[in-house]
PDB file of C-alpha atoms in Angstrom:
ATOM      1  CA  PHE A   1       0.262  -4.365  10.154  1.00 92.00           C
ATOM      2  CA  PHE A   2       3.210  -6.467   9.059  1.00 93.00           C
ATOM      3  CA  VAL A   3       6.627  -5.630   7.650  1.00 93.00           C
ATOM      4  CA  LEU A   4       7.859  -6.736   4.228  1.00 93.00           C
ATOM      5  CA  SER A   5      11.196  -4.933   4.600  1.00 92.00           C
ATOM      6  CA  ASP A   6      12.680  -3.163   7.608  1.00 89.00           C
ATOM      7  CA  ALA A   7      15.625  -1.879   5.603  1.00 88.00           C
ATOM      8  CA  GLN A   8      13.484  -0.352   2.846  1.00 89.00           C
ATOM      9  CA  ILE A   9      10.619   0.691   5.155  1.00 88.00           C
ATOM     10  CA  VAL A  10       7.849  -1.264   3.430  1.00 94.00           C
ATOM     11  CA  ASN A  11       4.869  -2.032   5.702  1.00 95.00           C
ATOM     12  CA  VAL A  12       1.412  -3.412   4.929  1.00 96.00           C
ATOM     13  CA  TYR A  13      -1.865  -2.542   6.672  1.00 97.00           C
ATOM     14  CA  PRO A  14      -4.275  -5.177   5.268  1.00 96.00           C
ATOM     15  CA  ALA A  15      -7.953  -4.307   4.913  1.00 95.00           C
ATOM     16  CA  GLN A  16     -10.045  -5.965   7.642  1.00 94.00           C
ATOM     17  CA  GLU A  17      -6.743  -7.426   8.927  1.00 94.00           C
ATOM     18  CA  LYS A  18      -7.042 -10.295   6.439  1.00 95.00           C
ATOM     19  CA  VAL A  19      -4.255 -11.841   4.375  1.00 96.00           C
ATOM     20  CA  THR A  20      -4.334 -14.961   2.203  1.00 96.00           C
ATOM     21  CA  VAL A  21      -1.136 -16.980   2.524  1.00 96.00           C
ATOM     22  CA  LYS A  22      -0.355 -18.949  -0.624  1.00 95.00           C
ATOM     23  CA  LYS A  23       2.258 -21.449  -1.739  1.00 95.00           C
ATOM     24  CA  ASN A  24       5.923 -20.501  -1.288  1.00 93.00           C
ATOM     25  CA  ARG A  25       5.166 -17.643   1.139  1.00 94.00           C
ATOM     26  CA  ASN A  26       3.314 -15.646  -1.493  1.00 96.00           C
ATOM     27  CA  LEU A  27       0.520 -13.403  -0.176  1.00 96.00           C
ATOM     28  CA  ARG A  28      -2.694 -11.841  -1.413  1.00 96.00           C
ATOM     29  CA  PHE A  29      -4.295  -8.875   0.320  1.00 96.00           C
ATOM     30  CA  SER A  30      -5.980  -5.512  -0.103  1.00 96.00           C
ATOM     31  CA  GLY A  31      -5.296  -2.409   1.928  1.00 96.00           C
ATOM     32  CA  ARG A  32      -2.588   0.151   2.471  1.00 96.00           C
ATOM     33  CA  ILE A  33       1.088  -0.218   1.628  1.00 97.00           C
ATOM     34  CA  ILE A  34       3.590   2.251   3.033  1.00 95.00           C
ATOM     35  CA  ALA A  35       6.820   2.361   1.047  1.00 94.00           C
ATOM     36  CA  GLY A  36       9.152   5.066   2.286  1.00 88.00           C
ATOM     37  CA  LEU A  37       7.545   8.432   1.588  1.00 89.00           C
ATOM     38  CA  PHE A  38       4.672   6.933  -0.439  1.00 93.00           C
ATOM     39  CA  ASP A  39       1.329   5.407   0.577  1.00 95.00           C
ATOM     40  CA  PHE A  40      -0.619   3.134  -1.759  1.00 97.00           C
ATOM     41  CA  VAL A  41      -4.269   2.221  -1.177  1.00 96.00           C
ATOM     42  CA  SER A  42      -4.874  -0.812  -3.345  1.00 95.00           C
ATOM     43  CA  HIS A  43      -7.019  -3.886  -4.048  1.00 91.00           C
ATOM     44  CA  ASN A  44      -5.966  -7.411  -5.032  1.00 91.00           C
ATOM     45  CA  CYS A  45      -2.286  -7.023  -4.200  1.00 95.00           C
ATOM     46  CA  GLU A  46      -0.052 -10.007  -4.935  1.00 97.00           C
ATOM     47  CA  PHE A  47       3.205 -10.364  -3.004  1.00 97.00           C
ATOM     48  CA  ASP A  48       5.724 -12.579  -4.822  1.00 97.00           C
ATOM     49  CA  TYR A  49       8.311 -13.803  -2.317  1.00 96.00           C
ATOM     50  CA  ASP A  50      10.870 -15.095  -4.823  1.00 96.00           C
ATOM     51  CA  LYS A  51      10.815 -11.914  -6.918  1.00 96.00           C
ATOM     52  CA  PHE A  52      10.353  -9.790  -3.760  1.00 96.00           C
ATOM     53  CA  LEU A  53       7.758  -7.480  -5.259  1.00 97.00           C
ATOM     54  CA  VAL A  54       4.105  -6.515  -4.880  1.00 97.00           C
ATOM     55  CA  SER A  55       1.849  -6.348  -7.945  1.00 97.00           C
ATOM     56  CA  MET A  56      -1.020  -3.882  -7.533  1.00 96.00           C
ATOM     57  CA  SER A  57      -3.631  -4.258 -10.266  1.00 93.00           C
ATOM     58  CA  VAL A  58      -6.016  -1.665  -8.819  1.00 93.00           C
ATOM     59  CA  ILE A  59      -4.546   1.326  -6.965  1.00 96.00           C
ATOM     60  CA  ASP A  60      -7.262   3.629  -5.685  1.00 96.00           C
ATOM     61  CA  SER A  61      -4.778   6.325  -4.727  1.00 96.00           C
ATOM     62  CA  MET A  62      -1.073   7.008  -4.349  1.00 95.00           C
ATOM     63  CA  LEU A  63      -0.174   9.571  -1.690  1.00 94.00           C
ATOM     64  CA  MET A  64       3.231  11.073  -1.010  1.00 91.00           C
ATOM     65  CA  TYR A  65       5.096  13.144   1.549  1.00 89.00           C
ATOM     66  CA  VAL A  66       7.626  15.889   0.817  1.00 84.00           C
ATOM     67  CA  GLU A  67       9.977  18.032   2.862  1.00 78.00           C
ATOM     68  CA  ASP A  68       8.671  21.427   3.923  1.00 76.00           C
ATOM     69  CA  LYS A  69      11.729  23.556   3.199  1.00 74.00           C
ATOM     70  CA  THR A  70       9.951  26.770   4.214  1.00 73.00           C
ATOM     71  CA  LYS A  71      10.372  25.779   7.885  1.00 74.00           C
ATOM     72  CA  PRO A  72      13.574  25.381   9.973  1.00 78.00           C
ATOM     73  CA  THR A  73      15.222  21.977  10.264  1.00 76.00           C
ATOM     74  CA  ASN A  74      15.195  19.906  13.449  1.00 76.00           C
ATOM     75  CA  LEU A  75      18.215  18.963  15.579  1.00 73.00           C
ATOM     76  CA  TYR A  76      19.228  16.362  13.005  1.00 71.00           C
ATOM     77  CA  GLY A  77      19.146  18.824  10.113  1.00 73.00           C
ATOM     78  CA  GLU A  78      15.937  17.321   8.730  1.00 75.00           C
ATOM     79  CA  HIS A  79      12.936  19.198   7.359  1.00 70.00           C
ATOM     80  CA  LYS A  80       9.442  18.335   8.560  1.00 79.00           C
ATOM     81  CA  LEU A  81       7.528  16.053   6.205  1.00 83.00           C
ATOM     82  CA  GLU A  82       4.292  17.426   4.761  1.00 84.00           C
ATOM     83  CA  LYS A  83       1.585  15.336   3.116  1.00 89.00           C
ATOM     84  CA  VAL A  84       0.960  16.326  -0.508  1.00 91.00           C
ATOM     85  CA  ARG A  85      -2.672  17.444  -0.761  1.00 92.00           C
ATOM     86  CA  SER A  86      -3.254  15.764  -4.113  1.00 93.00           C
ATOM     87  CA  SER A  87      -3.164  12.059  -4.896  1.00 95.00           C
ATOM     88  CA  ILE A  88      -2.713  10.124  -8.115  1.00 96.00           C
ATOM     89  CA  GLN A  89      -5.730   7.873  -8.556  1.00 96.00           C
ATOM     90  CA  ASP A  90      -6.963   5.086 -10.828  1.00 95.00           C
ATOM     91  CA  LEU A  91      -3.605   3.521 -11.665  1.00 95.00           C
ATOM     92  CA  SER A  92      -1.828   0.184 -11.406  1.00 96.00           C
ATOM     93  CA  GLY A  93       1.768  -0.846 -10.989  1.00 96.00           C
ATOM     94  CA  THR A  94       4.475  -2.907  -9.336  1.00 97.00           C
ATOM     95  CA  LEU A  95       6.431  -2.170  -6.163  1.00 97.00           C
ATOM     96  CA  TYR A  96       9.923  -3.684  -6.277  1.00 97.00           C
ATOM     97  CA  ILE A  97      10.889  -3.900  -2.613  1.00 95.00           C
ATOM     98  CA  ASP A  98      14.555  -4.860  -2.985  1.00 94.00           C
ATOM     99  CA  LEU A  99      16.779  -7.164  -4.979  1.00 94.00           C
ATOM    100  CA  PRO A 100      15.433 -10.749  -4.698  1.00 93.00           C
ATOM    101  CA  GLU A 101      18.761 -11.895  -3.258  1.00 93.00           C
ATOM    102  CA  ASN A 102      18.768  -9.045  -0.695  1.00 91.00           C
ATOM    103  CA  LYS A 103      15.522  -9.726   1.185  1.00 89.00           C
ATOM    104  CA  SER A 104      17.212  -9.191   4.549  1.00 87.00           C
ATOM    105  CA  GLY A 105      18.465  -5.753   3.495  1.00 84.00           C
ATOM    106  CA  ARG A 106      22.032  -6.754   4.364  1.00 88.00           C
ATOM    107  CA  LEU A 107      23.299  -4.800   1.354  1.00 89.00           C
ATOM    108  CA  ASP A 108      22.499  -1.128   0.823  1.00 86.00           C
ATOM    109  CA  VAL A 109      20.960  -0.893  -2.662  1.00 84.00           C
ATOM    110  CA  PRO A 110      20.096   2.818  -3.036  1.00 84.00           C
ATOM    111  CA  ASP A 111      17.603   2.535  -5.915  1.00 89.00           C
ATOM    112  CA  TYR A 112      15.094   0.450  -3.917  1.00 92.00           C
ATOM    113  CA  PRO A 113      12.232   0.431  -3.272  1.00 93.00           C
ATOM    114  CA  ILE A 114      11.123   1.189  -6.834  1.00 94.00           C
ATOM    115  CA  PHE A 115       7.563   1.814  -8.041  1.00 96.00           C
ATOM    116  CA  GLU A 116       6.839   1.285 -11.712  1.00 96.00           C
ATOM    117  CA  SER A 117       3.355   2.139 -12.957  1.00 96.00           C
ATOM    118  CA  THR A 118       1.858  -0.104 -15.620  1.00 95.00           C
ATOM    119  CA  THR A 119      -0.939   2.337 -16.415  1.00 94.00           C
ATOM    120  CA  GLY A 120      -1.071   6.091 -16.032  1.00 91.00           C
ATOM    121  CA  GLY A 121      -3.322   7.641 -13.403  1.00 95.00           C
ATOM    122  CA  LYS A 122      -5.341  10.788 -12.881  1.00 97.00           C
ATOM    123  CA  VAL A 123      -5.184  13.723 -10.483  1.00 97.00           C
ATOM    124  CA  TYR A 124      -8.595  15.198  -9.739  1.00 97.00           C
ATOM    125  CA  TYR A 125      -9.429  18.694  -8.485  1.00 97.00           C
ATOM    126  CA  ASP A 126     -13.050  18.163  -7.429  1.00 96.00           C
ATOM    127  CA  ASN A 127     -12.362  18.448  -3.702  1.00 93.00           C
ATOM    128  CA  TYR A 128     -14.659  20.969  -1.999  1.00 94.00           C
ATOM    129  CA  ALA A 129     -11.597  22.888  -0.799  1.00 91.00           C
ATOM    130  CA  VAL A 130     -10.786  23.684  -4.450  1.00 95.00           C
ATOM    131  CA  LEU A 131     -13.276  26.458  -5.255  1.00 95.00           C
ATOM    132  CA  LYS A 132     -16.091  24.464  -3.613  1.00 94.00           C
ATOM    133  CA  GLY A 133     -15.702  21.490  -5.934  1.00 94.00           C
ATOM    134  CA  VAL A 134     -16.468  23.182  -9.262  1.00 96.00           C
ATOM    135  CA  TYR A 135     -14.040  21.028 -11.295  1.00 97.00           C
ATOM    136  CA  ASN A 136     -16.128  17.954 -12.102  1.00 96.00           C
ATOM    137  CA  ARG A 137     -13.806  14.940 -12.283  1.00 96.00           C
ATOM    138  CA  ASN A 138     -15.480  13.618 -15.424  1.00 96.00           C
ATOM    139  CA  ARG A 139     -14.459  16.741 -17.325  1.00 97.00           C
ATOM    140  CA  PHE A 140     -11.459  18.180 -15.501  1.00 98.00           C
ATOM    141  CA  TYR A 141      -8.370  16.185 -14.500  1.00 98.00           C
ATOM    142  CA  TYR A 142      -4.640  15.796 -15.058  1.00 98.00           C
ATOM    143  CA  LEU A 143      -3.826  12.632 -17.005  1.00 97.00           C
ATOM    144  CA  VAL A 144      -0.514  11.204 -15.750  1.00 97.00           C
ATOM    145  CA  ASP A 145       1.698   9.231 -18.126  1.00 97.00           C
ATOM    146  CA  VAL A 146       3.274   5.918 -17.125  1.00 96.00           C
ATOM    147  CA  PHE A 147       6.133   6.643 -14.697  1.00 95.00           C
ATOM    148  CA  THR A 148       8.857   5.084 -12.530  1.00 94.00           C
ATOM    149  CA  ILE A 149      10.081   6.356  -9.151  1.00 92.00           C
ATOM    150  CA  LYS A 150      13.255   5.008  -7.580  1.00 91.00           C
ATOM    151  CA  ASN A 151      14.443   5.145  -3.986  1.00 87.00           C
ATOM    152  CA  LEU A 152      11.003   5.786  -2.493  1.00 85.00           C
ATOM    153  CA  ASP A 153      12.365   6.065   1.035  1.00 76.00           C
ATOM    154  CA  ASN A 154      15.148   8.571   0.472  1.00 70.00           C
ATOM    155  CA  PHE A 155      15.032  10.916  -2.498  1.00 64.00           C
ATOM    156  CA  ALA A 156      15.051  14.653  -3.188  1.00 66.00           C
ATOM    157  CA  THR A 157      11.370  15.441  -2.679  1.00 64.00           C
ATOM    158  CA  ASP A 158      11.527  18.639  -4.727  1.00 68.00           C
ATOM    159  CA  SER A 159      12.624  16.532  -7.703  1.00 73.00           C
ATOM    160  CA  ILE A 160       9.201  14.896  -8.137  1.00 82.00           C
ATOM    161  CA  ARG A 161       7.981  15.372 -11.691  1.00 90.00           C
ATOM    162  CA  TYR A 162       5.180  13.606 -13.564  1.00 94.00           C
ATOM    163  CA  ASN A 163       4.677  13.892 -17.305  1.00 96.00           C
ATOM    164  CA  GLY A 164       1.183  14.160 -18.732  1.00 97.00           C
ATOM    165  CA  LYS A 165      -1.469  16.665 -19.728  1.00 97.00           C
ATOM    166  CA  LEU A 166      -4.326  18.681 -18.267  1.00 98.00           C
ATOM    167  CA  VAL A 167      -7.777  17.864 -19.629  1.00 97.00           C
ATOM    168  CA  SER A 168      -9.767  20.966 -18.721  1.00 97.00           C
ATOM    169  CA  GLY A 169     -13.246  20.357 -20.098  1.00 95.00           C
ATOM    170  CA  ASP A 170     -12.828  22.748 -23.059  1.00 94.00           C
ATOM    171  CA  ILE A 171     -11.604  25.664 -20.967  1.00 97.00           C
ATOM    172  CA  PHE A 172      -8.398  25.208 -22.984  1.00 97.00           C
ATOM    173  CA  PRO A 173      -7.124  22.543 -25.370  1.00 96.00           C
ATOM    174  CA  ASP A 174      -5.206  19.824 -23.520  1.00 97.00           C
ATOM    175  CA  ILE A 175      -2.105  21.388 -21.949  1.00 97.00           C
ATOM    176  CA  VAL A 176       1.048  19.249 -21.941  1.00 97.00           C
ATOM    177  CA  GLN A 177       3.097  20.331 -18.933  1.00 96.00           C
ATOM    178  CA  GLU A 178       4.897  18.345 -16.239  1.00 96.00           C
ATOM    179  CA  LEU A 179       3.201  18.085 -12.852  1.00 95.00           C
ATOM    180  CA  LYS A 180       5.076  18.972  -9.667  1.00 93.00           C
ATOM    181  CA  VAL A 181       4.490  19.915  -6.032  1.00 91.00           C
ATOM    182  CA  ARG A 182       3.258  23.503  -5.722  1.00 91.00           C
ATOM    183  CA  PRO A 183       3.834  25.914  -2.792  1.00 89.00           C
ATOM    184  CA  ASP A 184       0.434  24.922  -1.299  1.00 90.00           C
ATOM    185  CA  PHE A 185       1.589  21.255  -1.301  1.00 90.00           C
ATOM    186  CA  SER A 186      -0.796  20.268  -4.062  1.00 93.00           C
ATOM    187  CA  LEU A 187       0.157  18.853  -7.452  1.00 95.00           C
ATOM    188  CA  GLY A 188       0.013  21.331 -10.313  1.00 96.00           C
ATOM    189  CA  PHE A 189       2.044  23.446 -12.714  1.00 96.00           C
ATOM    190  CA  VAL A 190       2.653  26.883 -14.196  1.00 97.00           C
ATOM    191  CA  HIS A 191       2.379  26.940 -17.994  1.00 97.00           C
ATOM    192  CA  LYS A 192       3.278  29.826 -20.292  1.00 97.00           C
ATOM    193  CA  THR A 193       1.207  29.957 -23.474  1.00 96.00           C
ATOM    194  CA  ARG A 194       2.780  30.572 -26.864  1.00 92.00           C
ATOM    195  CA  LYS A 195       2.945  34.188 -28.008  1.00 91.00           C
ATOM    196  CA  GLN A 196      -0.139  33.968 -30.250  1.00 93.00           C
ATOM    197  CA  GLY A 197      -2.144  32.539 -27.349  1.00 94.00           C
ATOM    198  CA  ILE A 198      -4.337  29.441 -27.107  1.00 96.00           C
ATOM    199  CA  PRO A 199      -8.087  28.943 -27.603  1.00 96.00           C
ATOM    200  CA  ALA A 200     -10.193  29.628 -24.510  1.00 96.00           C
ATOM    201  CA  TYR A 201     -13.711  28.174 -24.197  1.00 95.00           C
ATOM    202  CA  ASN A 202     -13.562  27.496 -27.967  1.00 92.00           C
ATOM    203  CA  GLU A 203     -14.465  31.119 -28.703  1.00 93.00           C
ATOM    204  CA  GLY A 204     -11.732  33.322 -27.254  1.00 95.00           C
ATOM    205  CA  ILE A 205      -7.930  33.516 -27.246  1.00 97.00           C
ATOM    206  CA  TYR A 206      -5.878  33.568 -24.061  1.00 97.00           C
ATOM    207  CA  GLU A 207      -2.240  34.645 -23.814  1.00 97.00           C
ATOM    208  CA  GLY A 208      -0.304  34.481 -20.545  1.00 97.00           C
ATOM    209  CA  THR A 209       0.311  32.001 -17.741  1.00 97.00           C
ATOM    210  CA  VAL A 210      -1.913  29.096 -16.696  1.00 97.00           C
ATOM    211  CA  ASP A 211      -1.500  28.194 -13.019  1.00 97.00           C
ATOM    212  CA  LEU A 212      -2.907  24.881 -11.692  1.00 98.00           C
ATOM    213  CA  SER A 213      -2.988  23.993  -7.982  1.00 96.00           C
ATOM    214  CA  ASN A 214      -5.531  23.470  -5.225  1.00 96.00           C
ATOM    215  CA  ARG A 215      -6.261  27.183  -5.598  1.00 96.00           C
ATOM    216  CA  GLY A 216      -7.967  26.245  -8.865  1.00 96.00           C
ATOM    217  CA  LEU A 217      -7.095  26.987 -12.472  1.00 98.00           C
ATOM    218  CA  ARG A 218      -5.826  30.552 -12.520  1.00 97.00           C
ATOM    219  CA  GLY A 219      -4.019  32.879 -14.868  1.00 96.00           C
ATOM    220  CA  GLU A 220      -2.290  36.165 -15.448  1.00 97.00           C
ATOM    221  CA  GLY A 221      -2.569  37.542 -18.967  1.00 96.00           C
ATOM    222  CA  LYS A 222      -4.821  38.701 -21.777  1.00 96.00           C
ATOM    223  CA  LEU A 223      -8.185  37.275 -22.857  1.00 96.00           C
ATOM    224  CA  SER A 224      -9.507  38.296 -26.269  1.00 96.00           C
ATOM    225  CA  TYR A 225     -13.164  37.650 -27.100  1.00 94.00           C
ATOM    226  CA  LEU A 226     -15.070  39.181 -30.033  1.00 94.00           C
ATOM    227  CA  THR A 227     -14.186  42.893 -29.951  1.00 93.00           C
ATOM    228  CA  SER A 228     -13.027  42.896 -26.306  1.00 95.00           C
ATOM    229  CA  ILE A 229      -9.586  42.510 -24.757  1.00 96.00           C
ATOM    230  CA  THR A 230      -9.434  41.835 -21.007  1.00 96.00           C
ATOM    231  CA  MET A 231      -6.118  42.006 -19.166  1.00 96.00           C
ATOM    232  CA  SER A 232      -5.738  40.873 -15.544  1.00 96.00           C
ATOM    233  CA  ASP A 233      -3.151  39.608 -13.090  1.00 95.00           C
ATOM    234  CA  SER A 234      -5.792  37.499 -11.324  1.00 95.00           C
ATOM    235  CA  LEU A 235      -8.006  35.355 -13.530  1.00 96.00           C
ATOM    236  CA  VAL A 236      -9.897  32.270 -12.335  1.00 97.00           C
ATOM    237  CA  PHE A 237     -11.083  29.831 -15.006  1.00 97.00           C
ATOM    238  CA  TYR A 238     -14.294  27.909 -14.298  1.00 97.00           C
ATOM    239  CA  LEU A 239     -15.817  25.078 -16.317  1.00 94.00           C
ATOM    240  CA  ASP A 240     -19.038  26.997 -16.976  1.00 85.00           C
TER     241      ASP A 240
END
């Protein structure tokens, strides 16, 4: 690997250990970029030396680490870092490493590094660990809006929020609710339906909470269908 910034903790692990060196110290590579508490797996990355940034036109996945505040701190008062068990995939963006005039990191500029997405991404729930992979990624995913994250190497990890909507393959209409880190260290949300409920499977009405995480799409509430009313504190919603 090689280091783009010691001060901002930005390291590159190029695929097949290959880098193309261009004019004026610009670089082209594919592989993994570690920026603070975030990992990017990307293709066709372009490092611009003068602007001190990396353009990533194809990001396969963006991973992140958060503090596990359920466990005691170490001798330095720090919580253990836990890898978030969901990634944002199929996006693109720009990593601003530091101010162009501060390449050495001599000055402490708290906002950097900054990641700014140019397209939104998707969070999929088709992993086998999530109810044995029942949520087909072509039908079920969270669509993330364009976002910006500042200070990737030192921020309040419980402040992570992504705007967007859940596309649930006609289980429900699209649910607009911000995405955050859940207790199982996956990305998800808890959504409360309006009082009159929302359509369920196009034929019923559901009123209650909708809970998304790596435990699947779950709920606690009331499901009305034809002449029946079903109430439960433990519902699991499947695609079919």
